[in-house]
């Protein structure tokens, strides 16, 4: 490694113990995966939010429920259509059920509401995939880095005992190499934690939009389907 500066960052990594190098490899994997998830989720969340807002305006502007669902179906991959379709299937089951109008009235609203809730939950579950990994990196990376630091310092003190010298020139290189693991751990944890909190906020905002759609859908069902009216 003569081509590297003797006090350089790469030199300290190259001179670190095997365990510290393993820790650094783990942290490097976590860092690469974290940034891959962040970039991917930024694209997915941005596209999803745009779709939801645009399709919600289409649905609200439609003259009736059937027209609104047709407009959503024409937009390929519309998350709102997926949610609404669950409710439509439930409505069709209720229409075909051999129940009295009063019983249908009592169960219809709750059944449709549950179908909409399940649709919203399924969309949020897809969006939240991989966010747990960011949370894990944010909480675990500093401790993994700290483990590498402690191991490196233990190795440094062992070297001090073998060399029978506690001078700064003897201690400093080993300790500085060990502390790199903590620095890398923090470099992984900080963006992972910030990204997790950001995406959590975005997920809450998207959930609000989906719930607004579910409420609009349910209102239209109640107004437009005659068999949902209570029999006097």
mmCIF file of N, CA and C in Angstrom, residues 7 13 18 23 30 63 68 76-77 81-82 92-93 118 121 124 131 141 143 154 164 186 194 213 223:
data_model
loop_
_atom_site.group_PDB
_atom_site.id
_atom_site.type_symbol
_atom_site.label_atom_id
_atom_site.label_comp_id
_atom_site.label_asym_id
_atom_site.label_seq_id
_atom_site.Cartn_x
_atom_site.Cartn_y
_atom_site.Cartn_z
ATOM 1 N N UNK A 7 -1.042 8.530 6.237
ATOM 2 C CA UNK A 7 -2.080 8.973 7.165
ATOM 3 C C UNK A 7 -3.425 9.060 6.470
ATOM 4 N N UNK A 13 -7.980 2.126 6.701
ATOM 5 C CA UNK A 13 -8.882 0.999 6.475
ATOM 6 C C UNK A 13 -8.089 -0.261 6.135
ATOM 7 N N UNK A 18 -9.049 -7.616 10.841
ATOM 8 C CA UNK A 18 -10.010 -8.336 10.007
ATOM 9 C C UNK A 18 -11.443 -8.086 10.476
ATOM 10 N N UNK A 23 -16.816 -5.461 9.696
ATOM 11 C CA UNK A 23 -17.820 -4.465 10.109
ATOM 12 C C UNK A 23 -17.991 -3.403 9.037
ATOM 13 N N UNK A 30 -24.980 -1.919 3.920
ATOM 14 C CA UNK A 30 -26.141 -1.197 4.441
ATOM 15 C C UNK A 30 -26.267 0.171 3.793
ATOM 16 N N UNK A 63 -69.739 12.642 -13.203
ATOM 17 C CA UNK A 63 -71.156 12.898 -12.953
ATOM 18 C C UNK A 63 -71.781 11.874 -12.016
ATOM 19 N N UNK A 68 -67.214 7.702 -12.797
ATOM 20 C CA UNK A 68 -65.966 7.905 -12.065
ATOM 21 C C UNK A 68 -65.077 6.682 -12.091
ATOM 22 N N UNK A 76 -54.192 3.544 -16.521
ATOM 23 C CA UNK A 76 -53.533 2.274 -16.199
ATOM 24 C C UNK A 76 -52.823 2.334 -14.842
ATOM 25 N N UNK A 77 -53.103 1.334 -14.026
ATOM 26 C CA UNK A 77 -52.433 1.223 -12.735
ATOM 27 C C UNK A 77 -52.885 2.220 -11.700
ATOM 28 N N UNK A 81 -58.464 3.182 -8.484
ATOM 29 C CA UNK A 81 -59.330 2.183 -9.108
ATOM 30 C C UNK A 81 -59.223 0.855 -8.353
ATOM 31 N N UNK A 82 -58.029 0.497 -7.938
ATOM 32 C CA UNK A 82 -57.837 -0.742 -7.183
ATOM 33 C C UNK A 82 -58.635 -0.720 -5.889
ATOM 34 N N UNK A 92 -71.613 -5.563 -5.432
ATOM 35 C CA UNK A 92 -72.208 -6.579 -6.302
ATOM 36 C C UNK A 92 -72.626 -7.815 -5.505
ATOM 37 N N UNK A 93 -71.828 -8.205 -4.541
ATOM 38 C CA UNK A 93 -72.183 -9.350 -3.699
ATOM 39 C C UNK A 93 -73.452 -9.054 -2.902
ATOM 40 N N UNK A 118 -59.747 -1.903 3.501
ATOM 41 C CA UNK A 118 -58.792 -2.933 3.086
ATOM 42 C C UNK A 118 -58.017 -2.504 1.846
ATOM 43 N N UNK A 121 -55.434 0.031 2.961
ATOM 44 C CA UNK A 121 -54.350 -0.639 3.694
ATOM 45 C C UNK A 121 -53.407 -1.387 2.757
ATOM 46 N N UNK A 124 -51.105 1.130 1.065
ATOM 47 C CA UNK A 124 -50.105 1.647 2.000
ATOM 48 C C UNK A 124 -49.054 0.588 2.328
ATOM 49 N N UNK A 131 -39.259 0.202 4.055
ATOM 50 C CA UNK A 131 -39.042 1.275 5.028
ATOM 51 C C UNK A 131 -38.515 0.716 6.349
ATOM 52 N N UNK A 141 -26.996 0.715 12.699
ATOM 53 C CA UNK A 141 -25.688 1.060 12.119
ATOM 54 C C UNK A 141 -24.717 1.687 13.129
ATOM 55 N N UNK A 143 -24.462 1.185 16.294
ATOM 56 C CA UNK A 143 -23.989 0.152 17.221
ATOM 57 C C UNK A 143 -23.053 -0.830 16.522
ATOM 58 N N UNK A 154 -9.576 -2.559 21.361
ATOM 59 C CA UNK A 154 -9.044 -3.726 22.089
ATOM 60 C C UNK A 154 -7.778 -4.238 21.416
ATOM 61 N N UNK A 164 5.042 -2.980 24.610
ATOM 62 C CA UNK A 164 5.436 -2.400 25.908
ATOM 63 C C UNK A 164 5.730 -0.924 25.787
ATOM 64 N N UNK A 186 -22.209 6.085 11.641
ATOM 65 C CA UNK A 186 -23.025 7.302 11.700
ATOM 66 C C UNK A 186 -23.378 7.789 10.296
ATOM 67 N N UNK A 194 -33.120 10.002 8.547
ATOM 68 C CA UNK A 194 -33.779 11.150 7.925
ATOM 69 C C UNK A 194 -34.737 10.704 6.819
ATOM 70 N N UNK A 213 -60.535 9.815 -0.777
ATOM 71 C CA UNK A 213 -61.186 9.115 -1.886
ATOM 72 C C UNK A 213 -62.218 8.124 -1.369
ATOM 73 N N UNK A 223 -75.688 7.881 -1.923
ATOM 74 C CA UNK A 223 -76.622 8.747 -2.631
ATOM 75 C C UNK A 223 -77.199 8.109 -3.892
#
